[in-house]
Structure formats: structure tokens, C-alpha cells
Amino acid sequence: MTSTDGVPAGAGRHHSGTARHLLTLADLTAADLDRLVERGCAIAAEVRAGDPALAGILRGRVAGVYFTRTSTRTRTAFSSAALRLGAGLIAYGPGDLQLNTGETIEDTGRVLSGMLDVLVVRTAGPVAEMAALAAQRRMAVVNAMSAEEHPTQALADLTTLRARFGALPGLRVLYVGEGNNTATALSLALTRYPGTELHLRTPPGYGLPPATALKAKEYGAASGALLVERHDMAQLPQRVDAVYTTRWQTTGTTKPDPDWRAAFAPFQVNETLMDRYPDALFLHDLPAHRGEEVTAGVLDGPRSVAFEQAENKLYSAMAVLERAAGGDRW
Ligand SMILES: NC(=O)NCCC[C@H](N)C(=O)O
């Protein structure tokens, strides 16, 4: 069988002739984003119930995971997700592809696109590297974290909030820490939901990239969400539903200021901060450094959902792969 443009219509090829990449959350409409979150929640229930239908969803499809950086959660989530959905899986480490011997990234994408349905990629480089891999129409490319954005983390975060609170509209989140890849993704995701509030408290010089703040504010203007960023802990919101932090060292970035720890110290999530919000949950994208961005008491305490959030990476990865690799539902 061939499609109209002569491209073989393999199992995972989309009839539209365009692959469903997820390089940035800006690739998703608000409706697409919400479908992924809802599907992640539904899949969590299906996995827990041992639904045998899951294993047939991507039967005959093949996924690749190409990680040039360390990963515990994301790589395992996507690998486990592919296997649980019945897809085959090929894993590439940093030394495996001929990229290392000078093959271009575009040629690499073109070759792999003839053989894989989806490629999940983590590099420390810019999203532009992944965009070059995605410069073909057959294999969907998923950003499993770049220096700028961590879109699949935000999907796990929203899946966690949706599961815990029952609905996303109207939720108020206080994010404390660097305006990094995790903060960027959260900003581009939460602001799609009406009535949400994202209060960011980022150390001076380590705020959200201006383009992210602008885009998130545009989303907020369209949806009725609020994004407020300040660079001190002086004025905090009155009420929030969740407090979120991230480690102080973000993959693939360096801090030019040797005194950066002094700038970050006031931005620790500790018992004093959590006491201001007695009903709030605590979120963390992990890995955590107890005693730096968060105290052990908060991370390991009863209001922490950090490890539930990590497990939700699996369910949201299953939703992402189902969409990217052409599951019938999408
Ligand atoms: N949950 C994850 O994917 N954790 C990996 C590190 C995330 C963090 N924002 C970082 O780049 O260091």
C-alpha cells in the first residue's frame, strides 16, 4: 500500500501525511493538550486494572529512544510505555548513531523515518536539533527534554494535578526555582486552562526566558489564565493548591555567577513555606537534592506527590506514544 505521495503507508504512518511531532507544547492546541492529559488519566486507570486491550494499541509499530543525556524517569517511562502498548523498541545511547562520525542530523532523521514510527529524543542541545530530526513526514519526534523545554514533564504534571483535583481549570500553582525547561513547559501548559494561576518565584537572573513568558501570557490572555513572575519571596500569593520546585542544577546549563547558591538559597521549599498553604500539595519533577531546593521533610512528607508525579510520566508517555505512533483513537 502506498500513500498518494508515494511514501509507503506503514503501520504508524498518518493518513494526513504529517507526523505528530511533540517538540514543544506550542505544537499542541489547547484541545490536543487536554486530550493528552485526559487520556493519560484514563490510561493510568486502565494500567491499574490490567486492561489487556492496552497491549494491542501499538502492535506492529516500532519506537526508538535516543538519549544523549542521563535519564531515570523519562527514558524508562517511554520505553515501558512502548512495550506496554505492544510496540517494539530500539534504544540508542550517545555513542550509537553515525551522527558521531559526521552524518547530518537531517540525513539521520530521514533514514530513521523509513524504519521507525516514533523517535523519543533527549539532548542537552537546542530544540532546533530535534526539529532537524523532525524534518520528515513519516516518523513522529518527541522531545524528551531539551535545554529549553521539557514538554512531557508538563504532561505528567498536569496529569497528576488533574488526577488529584478532578479538574485543571481554576487551579493555582506556586512554582519556586529556576525558570528552566520544566518551568517553561509548565508555563506553556497550565496557562491553556481557564482561571488557572501560575505564580513563579525565580531567582534574579534565572527567570523564565522572555519568549516563554510572552507566549504563556498570550495563552493566558486567550484562556483567562494568569501568569505572574517575581524574583523574590517577599510577596507570595494568598492561596495556592500546589507548590512546585525543581533542582537547582538544570541539565545542559551552566551558571556564570560563582555565587549562584546565594541567589538560590531564599528559594527553598521548606516547612515554613508549606505552612503558609496548609491544604497545598507539593510537586517536584525529580531528581531531588534534599537540603537544597527542598527539605527532606517536605519531599518525603504527606503532602508530597512527587513520586506519584514520576509514575504519571509512564501514563502520560503512553498517551503521547499512542498519539505520535498513530494509535486509532487519534
Ligand atoms: N523528571 C525529569 O525528567 N527529570 C530530569 C531533570 C529535569 C530538570 N528540569 C533538569 O533539566 O535538570
mmCIF file of C-alpha atoms and ligand atoms in Angstrom:
data_model
loop_
_atom_site.group_PDB
_atom_site.id
_atom_site.type_symbol
_atom_site.label_atom_id
_atom_site.label_comp_id
_atom_site.label_asym_id
_atom_site.label_seq_id
_atom_site.Cartn_x
_atom_site.Cartn_y
_atom_site.Cartn_z
ATOM 1 C CA MET A 1 0.000 0.000 0.000
ATOM 2 C CA THR A 2 1.346 3.458 -0.806
ATOM 3 C CA SER A 3 0.003 6.852 0.081
ATOM 4 C CA THR A 4 -0.696 9.416 -2.629
ATOM 5 C CA ASP A 5 2.789 10.944 -2.384
ATOM 6 C CA GLY A 6 4.498 7.598 -2.926
ATOM 7 C CA VAL A 7 5.527 7.190 0.711
ATOM 8 C CA PRO A 8 4.892 3.635 1.906
ATOM 9 C CA ALA A 9 1.972 3.696 4.335
ATOM 10 C CA GLY A 10 3.461 1.722 7.197
ATOM 11 C CA ALA A 11 1.538 0.792 10.299
ATOM 12 C CA GLY A 12 2.242 4.017 12.108
ATOM 13 C CA ARG A 13 2.020 6.430 9.206
ATOM 14 C CA HIS A 14 -0.617 9.055 9.421
ATOM 15 C CA HIS A 15 -3.169 9.330 6.656
ATOM 16 C CA SER A 16 -2.694 13.085 6.668
ATOM 17 C CA GLY A 17 0.925 12.611 5.614
ATOM 18 C CA THR A 18 2.219 14.601 8.576
ATOM 19 C CA ALA A 19 3.812 13.086 11.642
ATOM 20 C CA ARG A 20 2.513 14.114 15.048
ATOM 21 C CA HIS A 21 5.676 15.616 16.481
ATOM 22 C CA LEU A 22 5.829 16.947 20.022
ATOM 23 C CA LEU A 23 8.859 19.224 20.085
ATOM 24 C CA THR A 24 7.274 21.945 22.168
ATOM 25 C CA LEU A 25 3.919 22.356 23.862
ATOM 26 C CA ALA A 26 3.338 25.124 21.348
ATOM 27 C CA ASP A 27 2.881 22.238 18.835
ATOM 28 C CA LEU A 28 -0.372 21.365 20.624
ATOM 29 C CA THR A 29 -3.673 23.187 20.575
ATOM 30 C CA ALA A 30 -5.326 23.627 23.969
ATOM 31 C CA ALA A 31 -7.745 20.854 22.947
ATOM 32 C CA ASP A 32 -4.867 18.473 21.961
ATOM 33 C CA LEU A 33 -3.153 19.165 25.270
ATOM 34 C CA ASP A 34 -6.287 18.438 27.223
ATOM 35 C CA ARG A 35 -6.936 15.237 25.268
ATOM 36 C CA LEU A 36 -3.442 14.040 26.162
ATOM 37 C CA VAL A 37 -3.980 14.842 29.847
ATOM 38 C CA GLU A 38 -7.370 13.128 29.909
ATOM 39 C CA ARG A 39 -6.002 10.127 28.041
ATOM 40 C CA GLY A 40 -3.075 9.913 30.488
ATOM 41 C CA CYS A 41 -5.548 9.774 33.394
ATOM 42 C CA ALA A 42 -7.661 7.149 31.632
ATOM 43 C CA ILE A 43 -4.598 5.033 30.800
ATOM 44 C CA ALA A 44 -3.499 5.164 34.457
ATOM 45 C CA ALA A 45 -6.798 3.541 35.402
ATOM 46 C CA GLU A 46 -6.540 1.015 32.547
ATOM 47 C CA VAL A 47 -2.998 0.002 33.556
ATOM 48 C CA ARG A 48 -4.034 -0.371 37.191
ATOM 49 C CA ALA A 49 -6.993 -2.509 36.138
ATOM 50 C CA GLY A 50 -4.709 -4.657 33.948
ATOM 51 C CA ASP A 51 -6.734 -3.898 30.803
ATOM 52 C CA PRO A 52 -5.431 -6.318 28.134
ATOM 53 C CA ALA A 53 -6.522 -4.007 25.296
ATOM 54 C CA LEU A 54 -3.582 -1.703 26.029
ATOM 55 C CA ALA A 55 -1.072 -4.203 24.658
ATOM 56 C CA GLY A 56 -2.730 -4.092 21.236
ATOM 57 C CA ILE A 57 -2.788 -0.337 20.751
ATOM 58 C CA LEU A 58 0.635 -0.037 19.077
ATOM 59 C CA ARG A 59 1.145 -3.625 17.946
ATOM 60 C CA GLY A 60 3.278 -3.631 14.805
ATOM 61 C CA ARG A 61 4.712 -0.161 15.483
ATOM 62 C CA VAL A 62 8.342 0.466 16.399
ATOM 63 C CA ALA A 63 9.589 3.231 18.676
ATOM 64 C CA GLY A 64 13.155 4.460 19.146
ATOM 65 C CA VAL A 65 14.549 6.183 22.217
ATOM 66 C CA TYR A 66 17.651 8.274 21.593
ATOM 67 C CA PHE A 67 19.092 9.784 24.775
ATOM 68 C CA THR A 68 22.425 11.590 24.850
ATOM 69 C CA ARG A 69 21.895 12.653 28.469
ATOM 70 C CA THR A 70 21.253 10.771 31.686
ATOM 71 C CA SER A 71 17.663 9.883 32.400
ATOM 72 C CA THR A 72 15.912 7.794 35.005
ATOM 73 C CA ARG A 73 12.234 8.658 34.685
ATOM 74 C CA THR A 74 11.688 9.851 31.143
ATOM 75 C CA ARG A 75 13.583 7.148 29.269
ATOM 76 C CA THR A 76 12.102 4.393 31.403
ATOM 77 C CA ALA A 77 8.631 5.903 31.084
ATOM 78 C CA PHE A 78 8.761 5.983 27.280
ATOM 79 C CA SER A 79 10.430 2.564 26.982
ATOM 80 C CA SER A 80 7.967 0.962 29.355
ATOM 81 C CA ALA A 81 5.127 2.822 27.624
ATOM 82 C CA ALA A 82 6.117 1.486 24.184
ATOM 83 C CA LEU A 83 6.393 -2.075 25.468
ATOM 84 C CA ARG A 84 3.130 -1.917 27.406
ATOM 85 C CA LEU A 85 1.328 -0.663 24.285
ATOM 86 C CA GLY A 86 2.705 -3.560 22.258
ATOM 87 C CA ALA A 87 5.261 -1.614 20.184
ATOM 88 C CA GLY A 88 8.808 -2.770 19.517
ATOM 89 C CA LEU A 89 11.591 -0.662 20.975
ATOM 90 C CA ILE A 90 15.115 0.295 19.870
ATOM 91 C CA ALA A 91 17.325 2.221 22.315
ATOM 92 C CA TYR A 92 20.224 4.403 21.148
ATOM 93 C CA GLY A 93 22.790 5.824 23.551
ATOM 94 C CA PRO A 94 25.050 8.803 22.930
ATOM 95 C CA GLY A 95 27.675 6.741 21.081
ATOM 96 C CA ASP A 96 25.439 4.674 18.804
ATOM 97 C CA LEU A 97 24.337 6.650 15.772
ATOM 98 C CA GLN A 98 26.549 7.684 12.830
ATOM 99 C CA LEU A 99 25.861 11.250 13.918
ATOM 100 C CA ASN A 100 29.073 10.661 15.870
ATOM 101 C CA THR A 101 31.024 10.158 12.653
ATOM 102 C CA GLY A 102 29.612 13.192 10.943
ATOM 103 C CA GLU A 103 26.321 12.091 9.373
ATOM 104 C CA THR A 104 23.972 15.044 9.345
ATOM 105 C CA ILE A 105 21.038 15.185 11.682
ATOM 106 C CA GLU A 106 18.679 15.644 8.713
ATOM 107 C CA ASP A 107 20.026 12.507 6.995
ATOM 108 C CA THR A 108 19.700 10.639 10.286
ATOM 109 C CA GLY A 109 16.058 11.669 10.608
ATOM 110 C CA ARG A 110 15.350 10.745 7.006
ATOM 111 C CA VAL A 111 16.852 7.267 7.377
ATOM 112 C CA LEU A 112 15.221 6.507 10.728
ATOM 113 C CA SER A 113 11.862 7.746 9.460
ATOM 114 C CA GLY A 114 11.766 4.872 6.998
ATOM 115 C CA MET A 115 12.058 2.390 9.842
ATOM 116 C CA LEU A 116 10.563 3.851 12.997
ATOM 117 C CA ASP A 117 7.117 5.247 13.760
ATOM 118 C CA VAL A 118 8.261 7.466 16.601
ATOM 119 C CA LEU A 119 11.591 8.650 17.988
ATOM 120 C CA VAL A 120 11.802 9.955 21.549
ATOM 121 C CA VAL A 121 14.837 12.209 21.953
ATOM 122 C CA ARG A 122 16.723 13.816 24.830
ATOM 123 C CA THR A 123 19.715 16.012 24.118
ATOM 124 C CA ALA A 124 21.281 18.871 26.038
ATOM 125 C CA GLY A 125 21.217 20.933 22.876
ATOM 126 C CA PRO A 126 18.615 23.270 21.475
ATOM 127 C CA VAL A 127 15.191 22.165 20.320
ATOM 128 C CA ALA A 128 16.466 23.022 16.822
ATOM 129 C CA GLU A 129 18.412 19.722 16.829
ATOM 130 C CA MET A 130 15.186 17.826 17.305
ATOM 131 C CA ALA A 131 13.466 19.968 14.708
ATOM 132 C CA ALA A 132 16.116 18.802 12.225
ATOM 133 C CA LEU A 133 15.299 15.166 13.077
ATOM 134 C CA ALA A 134 11.640 16.038 12.585
ATOM 135 C CA ALA A 135 12.224 17.462 9.092
ATOM 136 C CA GLN A 136 10.440 14.499 7.503
ATOM 137 C CA ARG A 137 6.798 13.484 7.460
ATOM 138 C CA ARG A 138 6.798 9.850 8.491
ATOM 139 C CA MET A 139 8.310 9.445 11.959
ATOM 140 C CA ALA A 140 6.956 11.468 14.869
ATOM 141 C CA VAL A 141 9.672 13.061 17.006
ATOM 142 C CA VAL A 142 9.027 13.607 20.718
ATOM 143 C CA ASN A 143 11.096 15.991 22.838
ATOM 144 C CA ALA A 144 12.032 14.049 25.967
ATOM 145 C CA MET A 145 13.765 17.171 27.315
ATOM 146 C CA SER A 146 15.941 19.816 25.751
ATOM 147 C CA ALA A 147 17.796 22.665 27.412
ATOM 148 C CA GLU A 148 14.825 24.944 26.742
ATOM 149 C CA GLU A 149 11.751 22.850 27.383
ATOM 150 C CA HIS A 150 10.562 19.604 28.938
ATOM 151 C CA PRO A 151 7.114 19.170 27.402
ATOM 152 C CA THR A 152 6.481 15.608 28.536
ATOM 153 C CA GLN A 153 7.207 16.632 32.134
ATOM 154 C CA ALA A 154 4.382 19.161 31.980
ATOM 155 C CA LEU A 155 2.070 16.441 30.667
ATOM 156 C CA ALA A 156 2.916 14.297 33.706
ATOM 157 C CA ASP A 157 2.460 17.340 35.966
ATOM 158 C CA LEU A 158 -0.956 18.166 34.553
ATOM 159 C CA THR A 159 -1.977 14.502 34.667
ATOM 160 C CA THR A 160 -1.053 14.495 38.368
ATOM 161 C CA LEU A 161 -2.965 17.711 39.109
ATOM 162 C CA ARG A 162 -5.981 16.524 37.109
ATOM 163 C CA ALA A 163 -5.995 13.178 38.937
ATOM 164 C CA ARG A 164 -5.647 14.809 42.356
ATOM 165 C CA PHE A 165 -8.004 17.770 41.952
ATOM 166 C CA GLY A 166 -10.504 16.356 39.456
ATOM 167 C CA ALA A 167 -10.158 19.308 37.059
ATOM 168 C CA LEU A 168 -7.494 21.747 35.921
ATOM 169 C CA PRO A 169 -9.427 24.993 35.329
ATOM 170 C CA GLY A 170 -9.098 27.366 38.269
ATOM 171 C CA LEU A 171 -6.064 25.668 39.871
ATOM 172 C CA ARG A 172 -3.425 27.897 41.468
ATOM 173 C CA VAL A 173 0.208 26.788 41.422
ATOM 174 C CA LEU A 174 3.230 28.420 43.069
ATOM 175 C CA TYR A 175 6.447 27.477 41.256
ATOM 176 C CA VAL A 176 9.653 28.250 43.200
ATOM 177 C CA GLY A 177 13.037 27.860 41.496
ATOM 178 C CA GLU A 178 14.858 28.410 38.244
ATOM 179 C CA GLY A 179 12.857 29.374 35.158
ATOM 180 C CA ASN A 180 14.245 26.276 33.465
ATOM 181 C CA ASN A 181 12.999 23.684 30.958
ATOM 182 C CA THR A 182 10.479 22.358 33.493
ATOM 183 C CA ALA A 183 9.183 25.849 34.308
ATOM 184 C CA THR A 184 8.906 26.690 30.622
ATOM 185 C CA ALA A 185 6.827 23.602 29.923
ATOM 186 C CA LEU A 186 4.599 24.167 32.950
ATOM 187 C CA SER A 187 4.037 27.781 31.886
ATOM 188 C CA LEU A 188 3.104 26.786 28.339
ATOM 189 C CA ALA A 189 0.728 24.110 29.625
ATOM 190 C CA LEU A 190 -1.097 25.478 32.657
ATOM 191 C CA THR A 191 -1.927 28.810 31.004
ATOM 192 C CA ARG A 192 -4.106 26.979 28.454
ATOM 193 C CA TYR A 193 -6.671 26.313 31.183
ATOM 194 C CA PRO A 194 -9.223 28.969 32.139
ATOM 195 C CA GLY A 195 -8.915 30.557 35.536
ATOM 196 C CA THR A 196 -5.584 28.944 36.390
ATOM 197 C CA GLU A 197 -2.918 30.954 38.184
ATOM 198 C CA LEU A 198 0.786 30.246 37.866
ATOM 199 C CA HIS A 199 2.856 32.269 40.326
ATOM 200 C CA LEU A 200 6.558 31.905 39.577
ATOM 201 C CA ARG A 201 9.215 32.920 42.069
ATOM 202 C CA THR A 202 12.522 32.663 40.231
ATOM 203 C CA PRO A 203 15.967 33.799 41.476
ATOM 204 C CA PRO A 204 17.196 37.080 39.966
ATOM 205 C CA GLY A 205 18.991 36.314 36.702
ATOM 206 C CA TYR A 206 17.407 32.846 36.488
ATOM 207 C CA GLY A 207 13.912 33.683 35.363
ATOM 208 C CA LEU A 208 11.735 32.350 32.571
ATOM 209 C CA PRO A 209 13.122 33.115 29.110
ATOM 210 C CA PRO A 210 11.318 36.252 27.872
ATOM 211 C CA ALA A 211 9.897 34.396 24.850
ATOM 212 C CA THR A 212 8.356 31.783 27.156
ATOM 213 C CA ALA A 213 6.822 34.408 29.436
ATOM 214 C CA LEU A 214 5.400 36.237 26.412
ATOM 215 C CA LYS A 215 3.915 33.082 24.878
ATOM 216 C CA ALA A 216 2.445 31.897 28.184
ATOM 217 C CA LYS A 217 0.890 35.327 28.753
ATOM 218 C CA GLU A 218 -0.621 35.153 25.262
ATOM 219 C CA TYR A 219 -2.111 31.769 26.131
ATOM 220 C CA GLY A 220 -3.363 33.226 29.404
ATOM 221 C CA ALA A 221 -4.972 36.181 27.644
ATOM 222 C CA ALA A 222 -6.829 33.763 25.369
ATOM 223 C CA SER A 223 -7.901 31.313 28.085
ATOM 224 C CA GLY A 224 -8.336 33.604 31.088
ATOM 225 C CA ALA A 225 -5.283 32.281 32.957
ATOM 226 C CA LEU A 226 -2.845 34.342 34.987
ATOM 227 C CA LEU A 227 0.957 34.111 34.940
ATOM 228 C CA VAL A 228 2.906 36.255 37.411
ATOM 229 C CA GLU A 229 6.669 36.080 37.824
ATOM 230 C CA ARG A 230 8.677 37.786 40.570
ATOM 231 C CA HIS A 231 12.311 37.424 41.562
ATOM 232 C CA ASP A 232 11.938 37.471 45.344
ATOM 233 C CA MET A 233 9.974 35.625 48.013
ATOM 234 C CA ALA A 234 8.585 38.812 49.569
ATOM 235 C CA GLN A 235 5.094 38.863 48.117
ATOM 236 C CA LEU A 236 3.544 35.455 47.908
ATOM 237 C CA PRO A 237 0.062 34.572 46.704
ATOM 238 C CA GLN A 238 -2.614 34.285 49.397
ATOM 239 C CA ARG A 239 -3.838 30.819 48.448
ATOM 240 C CA VAL A 240 -2.450 28.106 46.203
ATOM 241 C CA ASP A 241 -3.401 24.497 45.531
ATOM 242 C CA ALA A 242 0.113 23.254 44.794
ATOM 243 C CA VAL A 243 3.727 24.281 45.359
ATOM 244 C CA TYR A 244 6.245 23.075 42.765
ATOM 245 C CA THR A 245 10.020 23.125 42.730
ATOM 246 C CA THR A 246 12.896 21.703 40.692
ATOM 247 C CA ARG A 247 16.573 21.023 41.411
ATOM 248 C CA TRP A 248 18.989 23.914 41.207
ATOM 249 C CA GLN A 249 21.217 22.379 38.522
ATOM 250 C CA THR A 250 19.368 22.103 35.234
ATOM 251 C CA THR A 251 20.751 19.656 32.673
ATOM 252 C CA GLY A 252 22.844 21.212 29.951
ATOM 253 C CA THR A 253 23.058 24.648 31.553
ATOM 254 C CA THR A 254 25.801 26.447 33.434
ATOM 255 C CA LYS A 255 25.565 29.305 35.898
ATOM 256 C CA PRO A 256 28.018 32.069 35.071
ATOM 257 C CA ASP A 257 27.765 33.633 38.556
ATOM 258 C CA PRO A 258 30.026 31.742 41.021
ATOM 259 C CA ASP A 259 27.771 32.951 43.880
ATOM 260 C CA TRP A 260 24.641 31.456 42.384
ATOM 261 C CA ARG A 261 23.919 29.441 45.545
ATOM 262 C CA ALA A 262 23.414 32.671 47.487
ATOM 263 C CA ALA A 263 20.874 33.761 44.870
ATOM 264 C CA PHE A 264 19.027 30.422 45.073
ATOM 265 C CA ALA A 265 19.067 29.977 48.884
ATOM 266 C CA PRO A 266 15.898 32.017 49.607
ATOM 267 C CA PHE A 267 14.014 29.919 47.042
ATOM 268 C CA GLN A 268 13.989 26.691 49.040
ATOM 269 C CA VAL A 269 10.657 24.949 49.559
ATOM 270 C CA ASN A 270 10.631 24.144 53.267
ATOM 271 C CA GLU A 271 8.156 23.644 56.099
ATOM 272 C CA THR A 272 7.852 27.393 56.707
ATOM 273 C CA LEU A 273 6.733 27.979 53.134
ATOM 274 C CA MET A 274 4.406 24.964 53.088
ATOM 275 C CA ASP A 275 2.862 26.084 56.401
ATOM 276 C CA ARG A 276 1.511 29.161 54.618
ATOM 277 C CA TYR A 277 -0.545 26.820 52.434
ATOM 278 C CA PRO A 278 -1.866 24.088 54.728
ATOM 279 C CA ASP A 279 -4.008 22.477 52.011
ATOM 280 C CA ALA A 280 -1.474 22.620 49.164
ATOM 281 C CA LEU A 281 0.175 19.589 47.589
ATOM 282 C CA PHE A 282 3.903 19.541 46.867
ATOM 283 C CA LEU A 283 5.226 18.701 43.386
ATOM 284 C CA HIS A 284 8.789 18.128 42.173
ATOM 285 C CA ASP A 285 9.957 16.917 38.759
ATOM 286 C CA LEU A 286 12.873 15.000 40.407
ATOM 287 C CA PRO A 287 15.679 14.183 40.817
ATOM 288 C CA ALA A 288 15.663 15.981 44.152
ATOM 289 C CA HIS A 289 18.502 17.279 46.258
ATOM 290 C CA ARG A 290 17.206 17.236 49.817
ATOM 291 C CA GLY A 291 18.501 20.243 51.734
ATOM 292 C CA GLU A 292 18.897 22.364 48.588
ATOM 293 C CA GLU A 293 15.705 23.208 46.663
ATOM 294 C CA VAL A 294 13.520 21.244 49.106
ATOM 295 C CA THR A 295 13.806 19.933 52.633
ATOM 296 C CA ALA A 296 13.544 16.189 53.242
ATOM 297 C CA GLY A 297 10.528 16.833 55.464
ATOM 298 C CA VAL A 298 8.566 18.387 52.607
ATOM 299 C CA LEU A 299 9.651 15.978 49.865
ATOM 300 C CA ASP A 300 9.024 12.894 51.981
ATOM 301 C CA GLY A 301 6.049 14.362 53.806
ATOM 302 C CA PRO A 302 2.358 13.536 53.479
ATOM 303 C CA ARG A 303 1.533 16.357 51.062
ATOM 304 C CA SER A 304 4.244 15.423 48.545
ATOM 305 C CA VAL A 305 3.013 13.851 45.303
ATOM 306 C CA ALA A 306 6.472 13.905 43.683
ATOM 307 C CA PHE A 307 6.710 10.149 43.295
ATOM 308 C CA GLU A 308 3.140 9.860 42.059
ATOM 309 C CA GLN A 309 4.096 12.537 39.523
ATOM 310 C CA ALA A 310 7.057 10.362 38.466
ATOM 311 C CA GLU A 311 4.760 7.353 37.977
ATOM 312 C CA ASN A 312 2.415 9.531 35.942
ATOM 313 C CA LYS A 313 5.272 10.007 33.490
ATOM 314 C CA LEU A 314 4.554 6.433 32.367
ATOM 315 C CA TYR A 315 0.842 7.026 31.785
ATOM 316 C CA SER A 316 1.341 10.336 30.037
ATOM 317 C CA ALA A 317 4.127 8.783 27.915
ATOM 318 C CA MET A 318 1.653 6.090 26.865
ATOM 319 C CA ALA A 319 -0.789 8.795 25.775
ATOM 320 C CA VAL A 320 1.973 10.652 23.882
ATOM 321 C CA LEU A 321 3.121 7.482 22.087
ATOM 322 C CA GLU A 322 -0.417 6.434 21.253
ATOM 323 C CA ARG A 323 -0.954 9.814 19.578
ATOM 324 C CA ALA A 324 2.515 10.035 17.996
ATOM 325 C CA ALA A 325 2.660 6.499 16.629
ATOM 326 C CA GLY A 326 -0.773 6.617 15.121
ATOM 327 C CA GLY A 327 -2.988 4.781 17.557
ATOM 328 C CA ASP A 328 -6.504 4.541 16.027
ATOM 329 C CA ARG A 329 -8.078 6.729 18.724
ATOM 330 C CA TRP A 330 -6.091 9.743 17.461
HETATM 331 N N1 LIG B 1 11.781 14.469 35.511
HETATM 332 C C1 LIG B 1 12.862 14.609 34.749
HETATM 333 O O1 LIG B 1 12.816 14.442 33.546
HETATM 334 N N2 LIG B 1 13.978 14.938 35.373
HETATM 335 C C2 LIG B 1 15.176 15.237 34.676
HETATM 336 C C3 LIG B 1 15.740 16.586 35.009
HETATM 337 C C4 LIG B 1 14.755 17.715 34.876
HETATM 338 C C5 LIG B 1 15.346 19.060 35.221
HETATM 339 N N3 LIG B 1 14.444 20.098 34.868
HETATM 340 C C6 LIG B 1 16.713 19.247 34.620
HETATM 341 O O2 LIG B 1 16.866 19.574 33.464
HETATM 342 O O3 LIG B 1 17.674 19.062 35.334
#
